[in-house]
């Protein structure tokens, strides 16, 4: 079969009426910026890009040099692209306006420029996660409140994994598709179309070191996974935890499984670990479009009305049967299941 490039795929999506020209061009700009981030991460110690930047972000986290570099690459590429009204990032407190003198577009872009920061210096896969929303009509200087739209209003979502291969996974709400970077040619090529995540799973991903802090329903659910065929589930489960959400989710998009970052006593006050606007919502859209499910353990992530640009939520996502069972245990414990 003749290889289909990302550009050709975007033209097909436009002809199918799934996206408009501006959104198509915006995705091209984001993909090109991610190629540059891939080159920077690939240099490692030789590029002087490892280690701390010496600065902190709005989340109170120490920024890695590559967090800052990736953020700047995405801002610069999208500033002059002409497809955006504004963008927002994990690394910035407030939205970034498009500089005067540059044309503005109808879209809002949110991104986690480098997900899995704790893995950068140890050469484990990291990635970029992004989500695209429509800018409300008549708004010329979008503020944080204009970004606070439920995940169901996303026009596009995607992630890029910088691993042995550089892979882009993308959805516009008409299935989830994978593109692999052909490093010789320098372009993303379609490698899987209309991905389906198996409904059943035998692999789960969770940070087990938090177990003693988990709520009772999570203790019960994971306890049953660990009991395997000797327990009520009657089958064995294997565990994986890369600690880069993009890598853990890409494994699920590739061969099924589930990913959990539940609420626990340590992070209760902040509402969770992962951020709804540029981690949970885009991943939920991608997973749901591939036949999986994504909840907070109690409700569908994409139906949440966000209240803050850097709001955190619990994340349960992946193979439908497992996510629904874990969610059922939480609702049952809450007495919400009559
Ligand atoms: P950032 O690296 O973008 O801050 O993302 C958070 C993250 O690294 C996720 O990628 C990952 O799933 C999780 O935190 C790992 O958490 P922990 O350090 O508790 O294992």
mmCIF file of N, CA and C and ligand atoms in Angstrom, residues 57 59 61 67 90-91 112-119 127 129 206-207 209-210 241-248 259-261 266 273-275 278-279 312, ligand 1:
data_model
loop_
_atom_site.group_PDB
_atom_site.id
_atom_site.type_symbol
_atom_site.label_atom_id
_atom_site.label_comp_id
_atom_site.label_asym_id
_atom_site.label_seq_id
_atom_site.Cartn_x
_atom_site.Cartn_y
_atom_site.Cartn_z
ATOM 1 N N UNK A 57 7.762 26.112 37.678
ATOM 2 C CA UNK A 57 6.548 26.488 36.931
ATOM 3 C C UNK A 57 5.388 26.735 37.893
ATOM 4 N N UNK A 59 3.035 25.086 38.739
ATOM 5 C CA UNK A 59 2.636 23.947 39.562
ATOM 6 C C UNK A 59 3.567 23.785 40.755
ATOM 7 N N UNK A 61 6.652 23.011 40.347
ATOM 8 C CA UNK A 61 7.622 21.968 39.990
ATOM 9 C C UNK A 61 8.898 22.612 39.436
ATOM 10 N N UNK A 67 11.861 21.063 29.391
ATOM 11 C CA UNK A 67 10.502 21.609 29.578
ATOM 12 C C UNK A 67 10.436 23.001 28.960
ATOM 13 N N UNK A 90 1.310 23.869 30.268
ATOM 14 C CA UNK A 90 1.622 23.432 31.633
ATOM 15 C C UNK A 90 2.697 24.322 32.246
ATOM 16 N N UNK A 91 3.563 24.876 31.396
ATOM 17 C CA UNK A 91 4.715 25.643 31.883
ATOM 18 C C UNK A 91 4.428 27.127 32.059
ATOM 19 N N UNK A 112 0.961 20.187 26.998
ATOM 20 C CA UNK A 112 1.987 19.791 27.961
ATOM 21 C C UNK A 112 3.214 19.583 27.099
ATOM 22 N N UNK A 113 4.122 20.576 27.062
ATOM 23 C CA UNK A 113 5.198 20.520 26.053
ATOM 24 C C UNK A 113 6.115 19.317 26.200
ATOM 25 N N UNK A 114 6.354 18.877 27.447
ATOM 26 C CA UNK A 114 7.195 17.708 27.627
ATOM 27 C C UNK A 114 6.680 16.904 28.816
ATOM 28 N N UNK A 115 5.911 15.878 28.491
ATOM 29 C CA UNK A 115 5.311 15.033 29.526
ATOM 30 C C UNK A 115 6.280 13.932 29.935
ATOM 31 N N UNK A 116 6.335 13.665 31.240
ATOM 32 C CA UNK A 116 7.245 12.640 31.727
ATOM 33 C C UNK A 116 8.600 13.212 32.093
ATOM 34 N N UNK A 117 8.558 14.479 32.555
ATOM 35 C CA UNK A 117 9.823 15.192 32.820
ATOM 36 C C UNK A 117 10.776 14.395 33.690
ATOM 37 N N UNK A 118 10.245 13.591 34.618
ATOM 38 C CA UNK A 118 11.147 12.878 35.547
ATOM 39 C C UNK A 118 11.972 11.823 34.818
ATOM 40 N N UNK A 119 11.647 11.561 33.572
ATOM 41 C CA UNK A 119 12.360 10.531 32.805
ATOM 42 C C UNK A 119 13.360 11.094 31.794
ATOM 43 N N UNK A 127 7.156 12.846 26.034
ATOM 44 C CA UNK A 127 6.287 13.218 24.934
ATOM 45 C C UNK A 127 5.688 14.601 25.055
ATOM 46 N N UNK A 129 1.782 16.498 24.667
ATOM 47 C CA UNK A 129 0.342 16.237 24.597
ATOM 48 C C UNK A 129 -0.343 17.557 24.230
ATOM 49 N N UNK A 206 -0.120 1.689 37.222
ATOM 50 C CA UNK A 206 -0.427 2.543 38.377
ATOM 51 C C UNK A 206 0.858 2.664 39.190
ATOM 52 N N UNK A 207 1.037 3.780 39.907
ATOM 53 C CA UNK A 207 2.214 3.918 40.758
ATOM 54 C C UNK A 207 1.916 3.222 42.086
ATOM 55 N N UNK A 209 3.587 2.572 44.562
ATOM 56 C CA UNK A 209 4.183 3.095 45.805
ATOM 57 C C UNK A 209 3.199 3.990 46.554
ATOM 58 N N UNK A 210 2.096 4.363 45.864
ATOM 59 C CA UNK A 210 1.073 5.191 46.527
ATOM 60 C C UNK A 210 -0.022 4.350 47.175
ATOM 61 N N UNK A 241 4.658 0.461 34.643
ATOM 62 C CA UNK A 241 4.575 1.866 35.027
ATOM 63 C C UNK A 241 5.808 2.578 34.513
ATOM 64 N N UNK A 242 5.663 3.338 33.438
ATOM 65 C CA UNK A 242 6.811 4.039 32.858
ATOM 66 C C UNK A 242 7.019 5.369 33.573
ATOM 67 N N UNK A 243 5.935 5.925 34.133
ATOM 68 C CA UNK A 243 5.935 7.257 34.752
ATOM 69 C C UNK A 243 6.083 8.363 33.732
ATOM 70 N N UNK A 244 5.821 8.064 32.464
ATOM 71 C CA UNK A 244 5.559 9.064 31.430
ATOM 72 C C UNK A 244 4.171 8.724 30.917
ATOM 73 N N UNK A 245 3.182 9.592 31.190
ATOM 74 C CA UNK A 245 1.803 9.262 30.794
ATOM 75 C C UNK A 245 1.724 8.934 29.305
ATOM 76 N N UNK A 246 2.447 9.682 28.461
ATOM 77 C CA UNK A 246 2.366 9.429 27.019
ATOM 78 C C UNK A 246 2.798 8.003 26.690
ATOM 79 N N UNK A 247 3.854 7.528 27.337
ATOM 80 C CA UNK A 247 4.357 6.182 27.041
ATOM 81 C C UNK A 247 3.404 5.114 27.565
ATOM 82 N N UNK A 248 2.863 5.329 28.773
ATOM 83 C CA UNK A 248 1.908 4.361 29.327
ATOM 84 C C UNK A 248 0.631 4.329 28.481
ATOM 85 N N UNK A 259 -4.712 2.478 32.608
ATOM 86 C CA UNK A 259 -3.821 3.427 33.283
ATOM 87 C C UNK A 259 -4.616 4.119 34.367
ATOM 88 N N UNK A 260 -4.062 4.167 35.585
ATOM 89 C CA UNK A 260 -4.746 4.822 36.690
ATOM 90 C C UNK A 260 -3.810 5.788 37.397
ATOM 91 N N UNK A 261 -4.279 7.013 37.607
ATOM 92 C CA UNK A 261 -3.682 7.910 38.583
ATOM 93 C C UNK A 261 -4.818 8.397 39.468
ATOM 94 N N UNK A 266 -2.512 11.739 49.692
ATOM 95 C CA UNK A 266 -1.405 12.704 49.485
ATOM 96 C C UNK A 266 -1.827 13.860 48.575
ATOM 97 N N UNK A 273 -3.370 14.257 40.481
ATOM 98 C CA UNK A 273 -1.991 14.546 40.037
ATOM 99 C C UNK A 273 -2.009 15.163 38.638
ATOM 100 N N UNK A 274 -2.775 14.589 37.721
ATOM 101 C CA UNK A 274 -2.699 14.991 36.308
ATOM 102 C C UNK A 274 -3.679 16.107 35.987
ATOM 103 N N UNK A 275 -3.321 16.960 35.010
ATOM 104 C CA UNK A 275 -4.087 18.175 34.702
ATOM 105 C C UNK A 275 -5.169 17.901 33.661
ATOM 106 N N UNK A 278 -4.691 19.716 29.630
ATOM 107 C CA UNK A 278 -3.677 19.357 28.637
ATOM 108 C C UNK A 278 -3.055 17.985 28.887
ATOM 109 N N UNK A 279 -3.658 17.217 29.789
ATOM 110 C CA UNK A 279 -3.270 15.800 29.957
ATOM 111 C C UNK A 279 -4.525 14.910 29.888
ATOM 112 N N UNK A 312 -6.491 19.813 38.407
ATOM 113 C CA UNK A 312 -6.070 18.403 38.382
ATOM 114 C C UNK A 312 -7.276 17.492 38.643
HETATM 115 P P1 LIG B 1 4.693 16.006 33.748
HETATM 116 O O1 LIG B 1 5.961 15.271 33.630
HETATM 117 O O2 LIG B 1 4.263 16.678 32.518
HETATM 118 O O3 LIG B 1 4.648 16.914 34.934
HETATM 119 O O4 LIG B 1 3.538 14.852 33.956
HETATM 120 C C1 LIG B 1 3.248 14.216 35.040
HETATM 121 C C2 LIG B 1 3.763 12.775 35.023
HETATM 122 O O5 LIG B 1 5.135 12.742 34.811
HETATM 123 C C3 LIG B 1 3.037 11.843 34.040
HETATM 124 O O6 LIG B 1 3.633 11.806 32.790
HETATM 125 C C4 LIG B 1 3.179 10.489 34.735
HETATM 126 O O7 LIG B 1 2.132 9.612 34.407
HETATM 127 C C5 LIG B 1 3.145 10.851 36.207
HETATM 128 O O8 LIG B 1 3.470 12.240 36.310
HETATM 129 C C6 LIG B 1 4.156 10.073 36.997
HETATM 130 O O9 LIG B 1 3.871 10.260 38.353
HETATM 131 P P2 LIG B 1 4.754 9.600 39.484
HETATM 132 O O10 LIG B 1 5.983 10.422 39.570
HETATM 133 O O11 LIG B 1 3.891 9.681 40.710
HETATM 134 O O12 LIG B 1 5.036 8.207 39.112
#
